[in-house]
JSON list of C-alpha atoms in Angstrom, two decimals:
[
{"chain": "L", "resi": 1, "resn": "MET", "atom": "CA", "xyz": [-45.33, 118.76, 20.10]},
{"chain": "L", "resi": 2, "resn": "LYS", "atom": "CA", "xyz": [-44.43, 121.76, 22.02]},
{"chain": "L", "resi": 3, "resn": "LYS", "atom": "CA", "xyz": [-47.90, 123.45, 20.83]},
{"chain": "L", "resi": 4, "resn": "GLU", "atom": "CA", "xyz": [-49.98, 120.20, 21.55]},
{"chain": "L", "resi": 5, "resn": "GLN", "atom": "CA", "xyz": [-48.26, 120.27, 24.84]},
{"chain": "L", "resi": 6, "resn": "ASP", "atom": "CA", "xyz": [-49.47, 124.11, 25.57]},
{"chain": "L", "resi": 7, "resn": "LEU", "atom": "CA", "xyz": [-53.05, 123.49, 23.96]},
{"chain": "L", "resi": 8, "resn": "THR", "atom": "CA", "xyz": [-53.29, 120.67, 26.45]},
{"chain": "L", "resi": 9, "resn": "GLU", "atom": "CA", "xyz": [-52.01, 122.72, 29.62]},
{"chain": "L", "resi": 10, "resn": "GLU", "atom": "CA", "xyz": [-54.54, 125.75, 28.30]},
{"chain": "L", "resi": 11, "resn": "THR", "atom": "CA", "xyz": [-57.66, 123.35, 27.85]},
{"chain": "L", "resi": 12, "resn": "THR", "atom": "CA", "xyz": [-56.33, 121.35, 31.48]},
{"chain": "L", "resi": 13, "resn": "ALA", "atom": "CA", "xyz": [-56.18, 124.54, 33.32]},
{"chain": "L", "resi": 14, "resn": "GLY", "atom": "CA", "xyz": [-60.18, 125.30, 33.62]},
{"chain": "L", "resi": 15, "resn": "GLN", "atom": "CA", "xyz": [-61.60, 121.72, 33.34]},
{"chain": "L", "resi": 16, "resn": "GLU", "atom": "CA", "xyz": [-61.87, 119.09, 35.29]},
{"chain": "L", "resi": 17, "resn": "PRO", "atom": "CA", "xyz": [-59.54, 116.10, 35.79]},
{"chain": "L", "resi": 18, "resn": "GLU", "atom": "CA", "xyz": [-61.71, 113.71, 34.02]},
{"chain": "L", "resi": 19, "resn": "GLU", "atom": "CA", "xyz": [-62.88, 115.64, 31.04]},
{"chain": "L", "resi": 20, "resn": "ALA", "atom": "CA", "xyz": [-59.16, 116.57, 31.11]},
{"chain": "L", "resi": 21, "resn": "ALA", "atom": "CA", "xyz": [-58.11, 113.08, 30.70]},
{"chain": "L", "resi": 22, "resn": "LYS", "atom": "CA", "xyz": [-60.70, 112.75, 27.99]},
{"chain": "L", "resi": 23, "resn": "ALA", "atom": "CA", "xyz": [-59.54, 115.53, 26.38]},
{"chain": "L", "resi": 24, "resn": "ALA", "atom": "CA", "xyz": [-55.97, 114.66, 26.10]},
{"chain": "L", "resi": 25, "resn": "GLU", "atom": "CA", "xyz": [-56.61, 110.92, 25.18]},
{"chain": "L", "resi": 26, "resn": "SER", "atom": "CA", "xyz": [-58.66, 112.12, 22.06]},
{"chain": "L", "resi": 27, "resn": "GLU", "atom": "CA", "xyz": [-56.15, 115.40, 21.21]},
{"chain": "L", "resi": 28, "resn": "ALA", "atom": "CA", "xyz": [-53.06, 112.49, 21.44]},
{"chain": "L", "resi": 29, "resn": "ALA", "atom": "CA", "xyz": [-55.33, 110.06, 18.86]},
{"chain": "L", "resi": 30, "resn": "ALA", "atom": "CA", "xyz": [-55.96, 113.10, 16.85]},
{"chain": "L", "resi": 31, "resn": "ALA", "atom": "CA", "xyz": [-52.30, 113.46, 16.81]},
{"chain": "L", "resi": 32, "resn": "GLN", "atom": "CA", "xyz": [-51.55, 109.86, 16.03]},
{"chain": "L", "resi": 33, "resn": "GLU", "atom": "CA", "xyz": [-53.79, 110.01, 13.55]},
{"chain": "L", "resi": 34, "resn": "ALA", "atom": "CA", "xyz": [-52.58, 113.17, 11.65]},
{"chain": "L", "resi": 35, "resn": "GLU", "atom": "CA", "xyz": [-48.74, 111.71, 12.14]},
{"chain": "L", "resi": 36, "resn": "SER", "atom": "CA", "xyz": [-49.71, 108.72, 10.33]},
{"chain": "L", "resi": 37, "resn": "ALA", "atom": "CA", "xyz": [-51.39, 110.53, 7.92]},
{"chain": "L", "resi": 38, "resn": "SER", "atom": "CA", "xyz": [-48.51, 112.42, 6.84]},
{"chain": "L", "resi": 39, "resn": "GLN", "atom": "CA", "xyz": [-46.34, 109.17, 6.45]},
{"chain": "L", "resi": 40, "resn": "PRO", "atom": "CA", "xyz": [-47.03, 107.48, 2.85]},
{"chain": "L", "resi": 41, "resn": "GLU", "atom": "CA", "xyz": [-49.25, 104.62, 3.38]},
{"chain": "L", "resi": 42, "resn": "GLN", "atom": "CA", "xyz": [-47.67, 101.12, 3.59]},
{"chain": "L", "resi": 43, "resn": "ALA", "atom": "CA", "xyz": [-49.50, 98.54, 1.73]},
{"chain": "L", "resi": 44, "resn": "GLU", "atom": "CA", "xyz": [-50.38, 96.06, 4.53]},
{"chain": "L", "resi": 45, "resn": "GLN", "atom": "CA", "xyz": [-49.11, 92.44, 3.59]},
{"chain": "L", "resi": 46, "resn": "PRO", "atom": "CA", "xyz": [-50.83, 89.87, 4.73]},
{"chain": "L", "resi": 47, "resn": "GLU", "atom": "CA", "xyz": [-49.00, 87.75, 7.16]},
{"chain": "L", "resi": 48, "resn": "ILE", "atom": "CA", "xyz": [-47.37, 84.45, 5.51]},
{"chain": "L", "resi": 49, "resn": "LYS", "atom": "CA", "xyz": [-47.83, 81.35, 7.53]},
{"chain": "L", "resi": 50, "resn": "GLN", "atom": "CA", "xyz": [-45.08, 78.80, 6.81]},
{"chain": "L", "resi": 51, "resn": "THR", "atom": "CA", "xyz": [-46.76, 75.63, 7.11]},
{"chain": "L", "resi": 52, "resn": "ARG", "atom": "CA", "xyz": [-45.17, 72.29, 5.92]},
{"chain": "L", "resi": 53, "resn": "THR", "atom": "CA", "xyz": [-47.47, 71.06, 3.33]},
{"chain": "L", "resi": 54, "resn": "GLU", "atom": "CA", "xyz": [-47.70, 67.41, 2.01]},
{"chain": "L", "resi": 55, "resn": "PRO", "atom": "CA", "xyz": [-46.09, 66.28, -1.09]},
{"chain": "L", "resi": 56, "resn": "ASP", "atom": "CA", "xyz": [-49.05, 65.55, -3.82]},
{"chain": "L", "resi": 57, "resn": "PRO", "atom": "CA", "xyz": [-48.97, 61.68, -3.76]},
{"chain": "L", "resi": 58, "resn": "ALA", "atom": "CA", "xyz": [-49.59, 61.60, -7.98]},
{"chain": "L", "resi": 59, "resn": "GLU", "atom": "CA", "xyz": [-46.15, 64.08, -7.90]},
{"chain": "L", "resi": 60, "resn": "GLN", "atom": "CA", "xyz": [-44.92, 61.56, -5.20]},
{"chain": "L", "resi": 61, "resn": "LEU", "atom": "CA", "xyz": [-45.93, 58.34, -7.58]},
{"chain": "L", "resi": 62, "resn": "ALA", "atom": "CA", "xyz": [-44.19, 60.00, -10.47]},
{"chain": "L", "resi": 63, "resn": "ALA", "atom": "CA", "xyz": [-40.88, 60.91, -8.85]},
{"chain": "L", "resi": 64, "resn": "GLU", "atom": "CA", "xyz": [-40.44, 57.11, -7.62]},
{"chain": "L", "resi": 65, "resn": "LYS", "atom": "CA", "xyz": [-41.60, 56.06, -10.86]},
{"chain": "L", "resi": 66, "resn": "ASP", "atom": "CA", "xyz": [-38.54, 58.14, -12.89]},
{"chain": "L", "resi": 67, "resn": "LYS", "atom": "CA", "xyz": [-36.14, 56.99, -10.07]},
{"chain": "L", "resi": 68, "resn": "TYR", "atom": "CA", "xyz": [-37.37, 53.21, -10.61]},
{"chain": "L", "resi": 69, "resn": "LEU", "atom": "CA", "xyz": [-36.79, 53.83, -14.18]},
{"chain": "L", "resi": 70, "resn": "ARG", "atom": "CA", "xyz": [-33.64, 55.01, -14.12]},
{"chain": "L", "resi": 71, "resn": "LEU", "atom": "CA", "xyz": [-32.22, 52.50, -12.01]},
{"chain": "L", "resi": 72, "resn": "TYR", "atom": "CA", "xyz": [-33.66, 49.80, -14.30]},
{"chain": "L", "resi": 73, "resn": "ALA", "atom": "CA", "xyz": [-31.78, 51.22, -17.09]},
{"chain": "L", "resi": 74, "resn": "GLU", "atom": "CA", "xyz": [-28.89, 51.57, -15.36]},
{"chain": "L", "resi": 75, "resn": "TYR", "atom": "CA", "xyz": [-28.82, 48.02, -14.41]},
{"chain": "L", "resi": 76, "resn": "ASP", "atom": "CA", "xyz": [-29.96, 46.89, -17.64]},
{"chain": "L", "resi": 77, "resn": "ASN", "atom": "CA", "xyz": [-26.78, 48.95, -19.36]},
{"chain": "L", "resi": 78, "resn": "TYR", "atom": "CA", "xyz": [-24.70, 47.38, -16.82]},
{"chain": "L", "resi": 79, "resn": "ARG", "atom": "CA", "xyz": [-26.13, 43.85, -17.87]},
{"chain": "L", "resi": 80, "resn": "LYS", "atom": "CA", "xyz": [-25.15, 44.20, -21.12]},
{"chain": "L", "resi": 81, "resn": "ARG", "atom": "CA", "xyz": [-21.79, 45.69, -20.61]},
{"chain": "L", "resi": 82, "resn": "THR", "atom": "CA", "xyz": [-20.73, 42.76, -18.45]},
{"chain": "L", "resi": 83, "resn": "ALA", "atom": "CA", "xyz": [-21.82, 40.42, -20.71]},
{"chain": "L", "resi": 84, "resn": "LYS", "atom": "CA", "xyz": [-19.86, 42.19, -23.68]},
{"chain": "L", "resi": 85, "resn": "GLU", "atom": "CA", "xyz": [-16.83, 41.97, -21.56]},
{"chain": "L", "resi": 86, "resn": "LYS", "atom": "CA", "xyz": [-17.34, 38.13, -20.40]},
{"chain": "L", "resi": 87, "resn": "THR", "atom": "CA", "xyz": [-17.57, 37.70, -24.15]},
{"chain": "L", "resi": 88, "resn": "GLU", "atom": "CA", "xyz": [-14.20, 39.77, -25.21]},
{"chain": "L", "resi": 89, "resn": "THR", "atom": "CA", "xyz": [-12.69, 37.94, -22.39]},
{"chain": "L", "resi": 90, "resn": "TYR", "atom": "CA", "xyz": [-13.65, 34.52, -23.59]},
{"chain": "L", "resi": 91, "resn": "SER", "atom": "CA", "xyz": [-12.73, 35.62, -27.27]},
{"chain": "L", "resi": 92, "resn": "HIS", "atom": "CA", "xyz": [-9.00, 36.55, -25.98]},
{"chain": "L", "resi": 93, "resn": "ALA", "atom": "CA", "xyz": [-8.38, 33.50, -23.58]},
{"chain": "L", "resi": 94, "resn": "THR", "atom": "CA", "xyz": [-9.63, 31.34, -26.73]},
{"chain": "L", "resi": 95, "resn": "ALA", "atom": "CA", "xyz": [-7.53, 33.00, -29.32]},
{"chain": "L", "resi": 96, "resn": "ALA", "atom": "CA", "xyz": [-4.62, 33.09, -26.97]},
{"chain": "L", "resi": 97, "resn": "ALA", "atom": "CA", "xyz": [-4.90, 29.13, -26.42]},
{"chain": "L", "resi": 98, "resn": "VAL", "atom": "CA", "xyz": [-5.68, 28.48, -29.93]},
{"chain": "L", "resi": 99, "resn": "GLU", "atom": "CA", "xyz": [-2.46, 30.34, -31.22]},
{"chain": "L", "resi": 100, "resn": "THR", "atom": "CA", "xyz": [-0.24, 28.26, -29.08]},
{"chain": "L", "resi": 101, "resn": "LEU", "atom": "CA", "xyz": [-1.85, 25.04, -30.80]},
{"chain": "L", "resi": 102, "resn": "LEU", "atom": "CA", "xyz": [-1.30, 26.31, -34.26]},
{"chain": "L", "resi": 103, "resn": "PRO", "atom": "CA", "xyz": [2.46, 25.38, -34.36]},
{"chain": "L", "resi": 104, "resn": "ALA", "atom": "CA", "xyz": [1.35, 21.51, -33.60]},
{"chain": "L", "resi": 105, "resn": "LEU", "atom": "CA", "xyz": [-1.81, 21.74, -36.08]},
{"chain": "L", "resi": 106, "resn": "ASP", "atom": "CA", "xyz": [1.08, 22.83, -38.68]},
{"chain": "L", "resi": 107, "resn": "SER", "atom": "CA", "xyz": [3.26, 19.71, -37.62]},
{"chain": "L", "resi": 108, "resn": "PHE", "atom": "CA", "xyz": [0.51, 17.37, -38.25]},
{"chain": "L", "resi": 109, "resn": "SER", "atom": "CA", "xyz": [-0.28, 18.77, -41.42]},
{"chain": "L", "resi": 110, "resn": "LEU", "atom": "CA", "xyz": [2.98, 18.48, -42.69]},
{"chain": "L", "resi": 111, "resn": "ALA", "atom": "CA", "xyz": [3.51, 14.80, -41.00]},
{"chain": "L", "resi": 112, "resn": "LEU", "atom": "CA", "xyz": [0.23, 13.83, -42.65]},
{"chain": "L", "resi": 113, "resn": "GLU", "atom": "CA", "xyz": [1.93, 15.09, -46.06]},
{"chain": "L", "resi": 114, "resn": "ALA", "atom": "CA", "xyz": [5.11, 13.08, -45.70]},
{"chain": "L", "resi": 115, "resn": "ALA", "atom": "CA", "xyz": [5.23, 9.85, -47.23]},
{"chain": "L", "resi": 116, "resn": "CYS", "atom": "CA", "xyz": [4.47, 7.36, -45.19]},
{"chain": "L", "resi": 117, "resn": "THR", "atom": "CA", "xyz": [4.61, 3.24, -45.64]},
{"chain": "L", "resi": 118, "resn": "ASP", "atom": "CA", "xyz": [2.98, 2.12, -43.03]},
{"chain": "L", "resi": 119, "resn": "GLU", "atom": "CA", "xyz": [-1.28, 2.57, -43.10]},
{"chain": "L", "resi": 120, "resn": "ALA", "atom": "CA", "xyz": [-1.96, 2.21, -39.87]},
{"chain": "L", "resi": 121, "resn": "TYR", "atom": "CA", "xyz": [0.66, 4.85, -38.49]},
{"chain": "L", "resi": 122, "resn": "LYS", "atom": "CA", "xyz": [-0.96, 7.22, -41.30]},
{"chain": "L", "resi": 123, "resn": "THR", "atom": "CA", "xyz": [-4.48, 6.49, -40.35]},
{"chain": "L", "resi": 124, "resn": "GLY", "atom": "CA", "xyz": [-3.92, 7.22, -36.48]},
{"chain": "L", "resi": 125, "resn": "MET", "atom": "CA", "xyz": [-2.25, 10.51, -37.75]},
{"chain": "L", "resi": 126, "resn": "GLU", "atom": "CA", "xyz": [-5.44, 11.45, -39.60]},
{"chain": "L", "resi": 127, "resn": "LYS", "atom": "CA", "xyz": [-7.74, 10.67, -36.71]},
{"chain": "L", "resi": 128, "resn": "ILE", "atom": "CA", "xyz": [-5.76, 12.89, -34.38]},
{"chain": "L", "resi": 129, "resn": "TYR", "atom": "CA", "xyz": [-5.61, 15.58, -37.04]},
{"chain": "L", "resi": 130, "resn": "THR", "atom": "CA", "xyz": [-9.47, 15.72, -37.27]},
{"chain": "L", "resi": 131, "resn": "GLN", "atom": "CA", "xyz": [-9.88, 15.42, -33.82]},
{"chain": "L", "resi": 132, "resn": "LEU", "atom": "CA", "xyz": [-7.70, 18.75, -33.60]},
{"chain": "L", "resi": 133, "resn": "ASN", "atom": "CA", "xyz": [-9.73, 20.39, -36.35]},
{"chain": "L", "resi": 134, "resn": "GLU", "atom": "CA", "xyz": [-13.18, 19.60, -34.85]},
{"chain": "L", "resi": 135, "resn": "ALA", "atom": "CA", "xyz": [-11.98, 21.04, -31.67]},
{"chain": "L", "resi": 136, "resn": "LEU", "atom": "CA", "xyz": [-10.98, 23.99, -32.75]},
{"chain": "L", "resi": 137, "resn": "LYS", "atom": "CA", "xyz": [-14.11, 24.17, -34.79]},
{"chain": "L", "resi": 138, "resn": "LYS", "atom": "CA", "xyz": [-16.30, 24.37, -31.98]},
{"chain": "L", "resi": 139, "resn": "LEU", "atom": "CA", "xyz": [-14.26, 27.09, -30.21]},
{"chain": "L", "resi": 140, "resn": "GLY", "atom": "CA", "xyz": [-15.03, 29.09, -33.62]},
{"chain": "L", "resi": 141, "resn": "VAL", "atom": "CA", "xyz": [-11.78, 28.58, -35.35]},
{"chain": "L", "resi": 142, "resn": "ARG", "atom": "CA", "xyz": [-11.73, 28.41, -38.74]},
{"chain": "L", "resi": 143, "resn": "GLU", "atom": "CA", "xyz": [-9.08, 27.89, -41.25]},
{"chain": "L", "resi": 144, "resn": "MET", "atom": "CA", "xyz": [-8.52, 31.10, -43.99]},
{"chain": "L", "resi": 145, "resn": "GLU", "atom": "CA", "xyz": [-9.03, 30.45, -47.77]},
{"chain": "L", "resi": 146, "resn": "ALA", "atom": "CA", "xyz": [-5.73, 31.92, -49.02]},
{"chain": "L", "resi": 147, "resn": "LEU", "atom": "CA", "xyz": [-5.13, 30.14, -52.24]},
{"chain": "L", "resi": 148, "resn": "GLY", "atom": "CA", "xyz": [-6.33, 32.13, -55.25]},
{"chain": "L", "resi": 149, "resn": "THR", "atom": "CA", "xyz": [-7.74, 34.90, -53.74]},
{"chain": "L", "resi": 150, "resn": "PRO", "atom": "CA", "xyz": [-6.84, 38.64, -53.86]},
{"chain": "L", "resi": 151, "resn": "PHE", "atom": "CA", "xyz": [-4.06, 39.96, -51.48]},
{"chain": "L", "resi": 152, "resn": "ASP", "atom": "CA", "xyz": [-5.55, 41.02, -48.47]},
{"chain": "L", "resi": 153, "resn": "PRO", "atom": "CA", "xyz": [-2.74, 42.56, -45.86]},
{"chain": "L", "resi": 154, "resn": "ASN", "atom": "CA", "xyz": [-5.74, 42.27, -43.15]},
{"chain": "L", "resi": 155, "resn": "PHE", "atom": "CA", "xyz": [-5.81, 38.61, -43.85]},
{"chain": "L", "resi": 156, "resn": "HIS", "atom": "CA", "xyz": [-2.28, 37.58, -45.71]},
{"chain": "L", "resi": 157, "resn": "HIS", "atom": "CA", "xyz": [1.16, 38.32, -44.96]},
{"chain": "L", "resi": 158, "resn": "ALA", "atom": "CA", "xyz": [3.33, 38.20, -48.00]},
{"chain": "L", "resi": 159, "resn": "ILE", "atom": "CA", "xyz": [6.65, 36.86, -48.12]},
{"chain": "L", "resi": 160, "resn": "LYS", "atom": "CA", "xyz": [7.93, 37.19, -51.71]},
{"chain": "L", "resi": 161, "resn": "GLN", "atom": "CA", "xyz": [6.60, 37.86, -55.10]},
{"chain": "L", "resi": 162, "resn": "ALA", "atom": "CA", "xyz": [6.34, 34.90, -57.65]},
{"chain": "L", "resi": 163, "resn": "ALA", "atom": "CA", "xyz": [5.83, 35.05, -61.35]},
{"chain": "L", "resi": 164, "resn": "ASP", "atom": "CA", "xyz": [2.90, 32.85, -61.62]},
{"chain": "L", "resi": 165, "resn": "THR", "atom": "CA", "xyz": [1.08, 32.19, -65.33]},
{"chain": "L", "resi": 166, "resn": "GLU", "atom": "CA", "xyz": [-1.63, 30.19, -63.29]},
{"chain": "L", "resi": 167, "resn": "TYR", "atom": "CA", "xyz": [-2.90, 33.11, -61.20]},
{"chain": "L", "resi": 168, "resn": "GLU", "atom": "CA", "xyz": [-3.52, 36.89, -62.30]},
{"chain": "L", "resi": 169, "resn": "GLU", "atom": "CA", "xyz": [-1.22, 39.48, -60.63]},
{"chain": "L", "resi": 170, "resn": "GLY", "atom": "CA", "xyz": [-2.07, 40.53, -57.15]},
{"chain": "L", "resi": 171, "resn": "MET", "atom": "CA", "xyz": [-3.33, 36.96, -56.11]},
{"chain": "L", "resi": 172, "resn": "VAL", "atom": "CA", "xyz": [-2.31, 34.22, -53.55]},
{"chain": "L", "resi": 173, "resn": "CYS", "atom": "CA", "xyz": [-0.48, 31.92, -55.60]},
{"chain": "L", "resi": 174, "resn": "GLN", "atom": "CA", "xyz": [1.31, 29.75, -52.66]},
{"chain": "L", "resi": 175, "resn": "VAL", "atom": "CA", "xyz": [0.31, 29.26, -49.18]},
{"chain": "L", "resi": 176, "resn": "PHE", "atom": "CA", "xyz": [3.62, 28.46, -46.84]},
{"chain": "L", "resi": 177, "resn": "GLN", "atom": "CA", "xyz": [1.43, 28.68, -43.59]},
{"chain": "L", "resi": 178, "resn": "LYS", "atom": "CA", "xyz": [-2.12, 28.59, -42.84]},
{"chain": "L", "resi": 179, "resn": "GLY", "atom": "CA", "xyz": [-4.43, 31.67, -41.55]},
{"chain": "L", "resi": 180, "resn": "TYR", "atom": "CA", "xyz": [-6.78, 30.90, -38.84]},
{"chain": "L", "resi": 181, "resn": "LEU", "atom": "CA", "xyz": [-9.80, 32.81, -37.25]},
{"chain": "L", "resi": 182, "resn": "ILE", "atom": "CA", "xyz": [-11.89, 33.47, -34.86]},
{"chain": "L", "resi": 183, "resn": "GLY", "atom": "CA", "xyz": [-15.08, 34.87, -35.73]},
{"chain": "L", "resi": 184, "resn": "ASP", "atom": "CA", "xyz": [-13.85, 37.65, -37.87]},
{"chain": "L", "resi": 185, "resn": "ARG", "atom": "CA", "xyz": [-10.83, 38.01, -35.74]},
{"chain": "L", "resi": 186, "resn": "VAL", "atom": "CA", "xyz": [-7.38, 37.48, -37.17]},
{"chain": "L", "resi": 187, "resn": "ILE", "atom": "CA", "xyz": [-5.31, 35.07, -35.03]},
{"chain": "L", "resi": 188, "resn": "ARG", "atom": "CA", "xyz": [-2.92, 34.15, -37.33]},
{"chain": "L", "resi": 189, "resn": "HIS", "atom": "CA", "xyz": [-2.11, 35.65, -40.68]},
{"chain": "L", "resi": 190, "resn": "ALA", "atom": "CA", "xyz": [-1.68, 33.19, -43.54]},
{"chain": "L", "resi": 191, "resn": "MET", "atom": "CA", "xyz": [2.03, 33.52, -44.96]},
{"chain": "L", "resi": 192, "resn": "VAL", "atom": "CA", "xyz": [1.61, 33.49, -48.55]},
{"chain": "L", "resi": 193, "resn": "ALA", "atom": "CA", "xyz": [3.28, 34.58, -51.72]},
{"chain": "L", "resi": 194, "resn": "VAL", "atom": "CA", "xyz": [1.51, 36.78, -54.77]},
{"chain": "L", "resi": 195, "resn": "ALA", "atom": "CA", "xyz": [1.61, 36.35, -58.11]},
{"chain": "L", "resi": 196, "resn": "GLN", "atom": "CA", "xyz": [3.38, 39.25, -60.43]}
]
Protein backbone atom coordinates (compact mmCIF):
# COMPACT_ATOMS: atom_id res chain seq x y z
CA MET A 1 0.00 0.00 0.00
CA LYS A 2 2.83 2.39 0.85
CA LYS A 3 4.46 1.84 -2.54
CA GLU A 4 1.23 2.69 -4.27
CA GLN A 5 0.94 5.94 -2.32
CA ASP A 6 4.55 6.85 -3.17
CA LEU A 7 3.92 6.13 -6.85
CA THR A 8 0.78 8.17 -6.79
CA GLU A 9 2.56 11.10 -5.17
CA GLU A 10 5.39 10.93 -7.71
CA THR A 11 3.09 10.84 -10.69
CA THR A 12 0.74 13.48 -9.38
CA ALA A 13 3.56 15.92 -8.61
CA GLY A 14 4.35 16.68 -12.23
CA GLN A 15 0.83 16.35 -13.70
CA GLU A 16 -2.24 18.45 -13.89
CA PRO A 17 -5.11 17.74 -11.49
CA GLU A 18 -7.35 16.07 -14.12
CA GLU A 19 -4.61 13.82 -15.33
CA ALA A 20 -3.65 13.07 -11.76
CA ALA A 21 -7.24 12.06 -10.91
CA LYS A 22 -7.43 9.76 -13.94
CA ALA A 23 -4.08 8.23 -13.10
CA ALA A 24 -5.15 7.67 -9.48
CA GLU A 25 -8.34 5.96 -10.63
CA SER A 26 -6.50 3.68 -13.03
CA GLU A 27 -3.96 2.80 -10.35
CA ALA A 28 -6.77 2.03 -7.87
CA ALA A 29 -8.47 -0.17 -10.45
CA ALA A 30 -5.20 -1.98 -11.19
CA ALA A 31 -4.59 -2.50 -7.46
CA GLN A 32 -8.09 -3.88 -7.02
CA GLU A 33 -7.63 -6.27 -9.94
CA ALA A 34 -4.32 -7.47 -8.53
CA GLU A 35 -5.89 -8.00 -5.13
CA SER A 36 -8.81 -9.98 -6.53
CA ALA A 37 -6.42 -12.04 -8.68
CA SER A 38 -4.39 -12.98 -5.62
CA GLN A 39 -7.48 -14.34 -3.84
CA PRO A 40 -8.82 -17.70 -5.04
CA GLU A 41 -11.72 -17.34 -7.33
CA GLN A 42 -14.96 -18.19 -5.74
CA ALA A 43 -17.59 -19.66 -7.93
CA GLU A 44 -20.44 -17.35 -8.25
CA GLN A 45 -23.58 -19.00 -7.02
CA PRO A 46 -26.73 -18.12 -8.80
CA GLU A 47 -29.13 -16.25 -6.69
CA ILE A 48 -31.86 -18.58 -5.53
CA LYS A 49 -35.27 -17.11 -5.56
CA GLN A 50 -37.63 -18.62 -3.11
CA THR A 51 -40.99 -18.52 -4.68
CA ARG A 52 -44.05 -20.31 -3.52
CA THR A 53 -45.03 -22.87 -6.11
CA GLU A 54 -48.48 -24.32 -6.34
CA PRO A 55 -48.63 -28.11 -5.91
CA ASP A 56 -49.20 -30.18 -8.99
CA PRO A 57 -52.96 -30.88 -9.38
CA ALA A 58 -52.28 -34.56 -10.13
CA GLU A 59 -50.22 -34.94 -6.94
CA GLN A 60 -52.85 -33.09 -4.95
CA LEU A 61 -55.58 -35.35 -6.36
CA ALA A 62 -53.53 -38.47 -5.57
CA ALA A 63 -52.98 -37.29 -1.98
CA GLU A 64 -56.70 -36.58 -1.51
CA LYS A 65 -57.62 -39.94 -3.02
CA ASP A 66 -55.17 -41.72 -0.70
CA LYS A 67 -56.61 -39.86 2.30
CA TYR A 68 -60.15 -40.80 1.22
CA LEU A 69 -59.26 -44.48 0.78
CA ARG A 70 -57.61 -44.62 4.20
CA LEU A 71 -60.65 -43.04 5.86
CA TYR A 72 -62.97 -45.39 4.00
CA ALA A 73 -60.95 -48.44 5.09
CA GLU A 74 -60.88 -47.18 8.67
CA TYR A 75 -64.65 -46.67 8.65
CA ASP A 76 -65.22 -50.11 7.11
CA ASN A 77 -63.09 -51.74 9.84
CA TYR A 78 -65.01 -49.78 12.49
CA ARG A 79 -68.34 -50.91 11.03
CA LYS A 80 -67.24 -54.58 10.97
CA ARG A 81 -65.85 -54.37 14.51
CA THR A 82 -69.05 -52.84 15.92
CA ALA A 83 -71.22 -55.40 14.10
CA LYS A 84 -69.12 -58.20 15.59
CA GLU A 85 -69.31 -56.65 19.07
CA LYS A 86 -73.09 -56.26 18.70
CA THR A 87 -73.45 -59.93 17.73
CA GLU A 88 -71.27 -61.05 20.64
CA THR A 89 -73.22 -58.88 23.10
CA TYR A 90 -76.51 -60.30 21.81
CA SER A 91 -75.15 -63.85 22.07
CA HIS A 92 -73.96 -63.31 25.67
CA ALA A 93 -77.28 -61.75 26.70
CA THR A 94 -79.25 -64.57 25.07
CA ALA A 95 -77.08 -67.20 26.73
CA ALA A 96 -77.57 -65.58 30.14
CA ALA A 97 -81.36 -65.41 29.69
CA VAL A 98 -81.59 -69.00 28.42
CA GLU A 99 -79.41 -70.26 31.26
CA THR A 100 -81.94 -68.93 33.78
CA LEU A 101 -84.82 -70.67 31.91
CA LEU A 102 -83.16 -74.11 31.70
CA PRO A 103 -84.13 -75.26 35.23
CA ALA A 104 -87.81 -74.55 34.40
CA LEU A 105 -87.44 -76.54 31.17
CA ASP A 106 -85.91 -79.43 33.15
CA SER A 107 -88.86 -79.32 35.54
CA PHE A 108 -91.32 -79.51 32.64
CA SER A 109 -89.41 -82.48 31.24
CA LEU A 110 -89.58 -84.31 34.60
CA ALA A 111 -93.29 -83.48 34.95
CA LEU A 112 -93.99 -85.01 31.52
CA GLU A 113 -92.16 -88.22 32.47
CA ALA A 114 -94.18 -88.59 35.68
CA ALA A 115 -97.24 -90.81 35.59
CA CYS A 116 -100.39 -88.74 35.17
CA THR A 117 -103.94 -90.02 34.89
CA ASP A 118 -105.49 -86.74 33.78
CA GLU A 119 -105.04 -86.58 29.97
CA ALA A 120 -106.10 -82.92 29.69
CA TYR A 121 -103.45 -81.92 32.23
CA LYS A 122 -100.77 -83.97 30.43
CA THR A 123 -101.74 -82.48 27.03
CA GLY A 124 -101.50 -78.94 28.44
CA MET A 125 -98.05 -79.64 29.90
CA GLU A 126 -96.85 -81.08 26.56
CA LYS A 127 -98.06 -77.98 24.70
CA ILE A 128 -96.26 -75.64 27.11
CA TYR A 129 -93.09 -77.75 26.87
CA THR A 130 -93.28 -77.66 23.06
CA GLN A 131 -93.77 -73.87 23.07
CA LEU A 132 -90.74 -73.40 25.32
CA ASN A 133 -88.60 -75.58 23.04
CA GLU A 134 -89.78 -73.69 19.93
CA ALA A 135 -88.97 -70.34 21.58
CA LEU A 136 -85.48 -71.58 22.45
CA LYS A 137 -84.93 -72.83 18.87
CA LYS A 138 -85.81 -69.34 17.56
CA LEU A 139 -83.05 -67.98 19.80
CA GLY A 140 -80.59 -70.49 18.29
CA VAL A 141 -80.57 -72.83 21.30
CA ARG A 142 -80.32 -76.56 20.65
CA GLU A 143 -80.13 -79.60 22.86
CA MET A 144 -76.90 -81.59 22.97
CA GLU A 145 -77.04 -85.19 21.79
CA ALA A 146 -75.08 -86.93 24.54
CA LEU A 147 -76.37 -90.49 24.95
CA GLY A 148 -74.25 -93.00 23.03
CA THR A 149 -71.59 -90.46 22.02
CA PRO A 150 -67.93 -90.54 23.10
CA PHE A 151 -67.27 -88.58 26.29
CA ASP A 152 -65.98 -85.08 25.51
CA PRO A 153 -65.08 -82.81 28.45
CA ASN A 154 -65.84 -79.78 26.26
CA PHE A 155 -69.52 -80.79 26.17
CA HIS A 156 -70.05 -83.28 29.00
CA HIS A 157 -69.65 -83.21 32.76
CA ALA A 158 -69.05 -86.76 34.04
CA ILE A 159 -70.50 -87.31 37.49
CA LYS A 160 -69.87 -91.07 37.63
CA GLN A 161 -68.54 -94.08 35.78
CA ALA A 162 -70.88 -97.00 35.29
CA ALA A 163 -70.39 -100.61 34.29
CA ASP A 164 -72.58 -100.91 31.22
CA THR A 165 -72.55 -103.71 28.66
CA GLU A 166 -74.69 -101.85 26.14
CA TYR A 167 -72.08 -99.10 25.50
CA GLU A 168 -68.34 -99.30 24.83
CA GLU A 169 -65.82 -97.93 27.29
CA GLY A 170 -65.60 -94.11 27.24
CA MET A 171 -69.10 -93.69 25.80
CA VAL A 172 -71.88 -91.74 27.52
CA CYS A 173 -74.28 -94.37 28.90
CA GLN A 174 -76.68 -92.22 30.91
CA VAL A 175 -77.76 -88.54 30.89
CA PHE A 176 -78.79 -86.97 34.21
CA GLN A 177 -79.21 -83.40 32.95
CA LYS A 178 -79.41 -82.27 29.31
CA GLY A 179 -76.79 -79.97 27.88
CA TYR A 180 -77.56 -77.01 25.61
CA LEU A 181 -75.70 -75.03 22.94
CA ILE A 182 -76.15 -71.69 21.18
CA GLY A 183 -74.40 -72.17 17.88
CA ASP A 184 -71.12 -73.82 18.91
CA ARG A 185 -71.05 -72.21 22.35
CA VAL A 186 -71.93 -74.37 25.35
CA ILE A 187 -74.58 -72.83 27.62
CA ARG A 188 -74.73 -75.79 29.97
CA HIS A 189 -72.68 -79.00 29.95
CA ALA A 190 -74.61 -82.27 29.96
CA MET A 191 -74.30 -84.20 33.25
CA VAL A 192 -73.57 -87.78 32.27
CA ALA A 193 -72.37 -91.20 33.35
CA VAL A 194 -69.52 -92.74 31.35
CA ALA A 195 -69.30 -96.47 30.58
CA GLN A 196 -66.29 -98.41 31.92
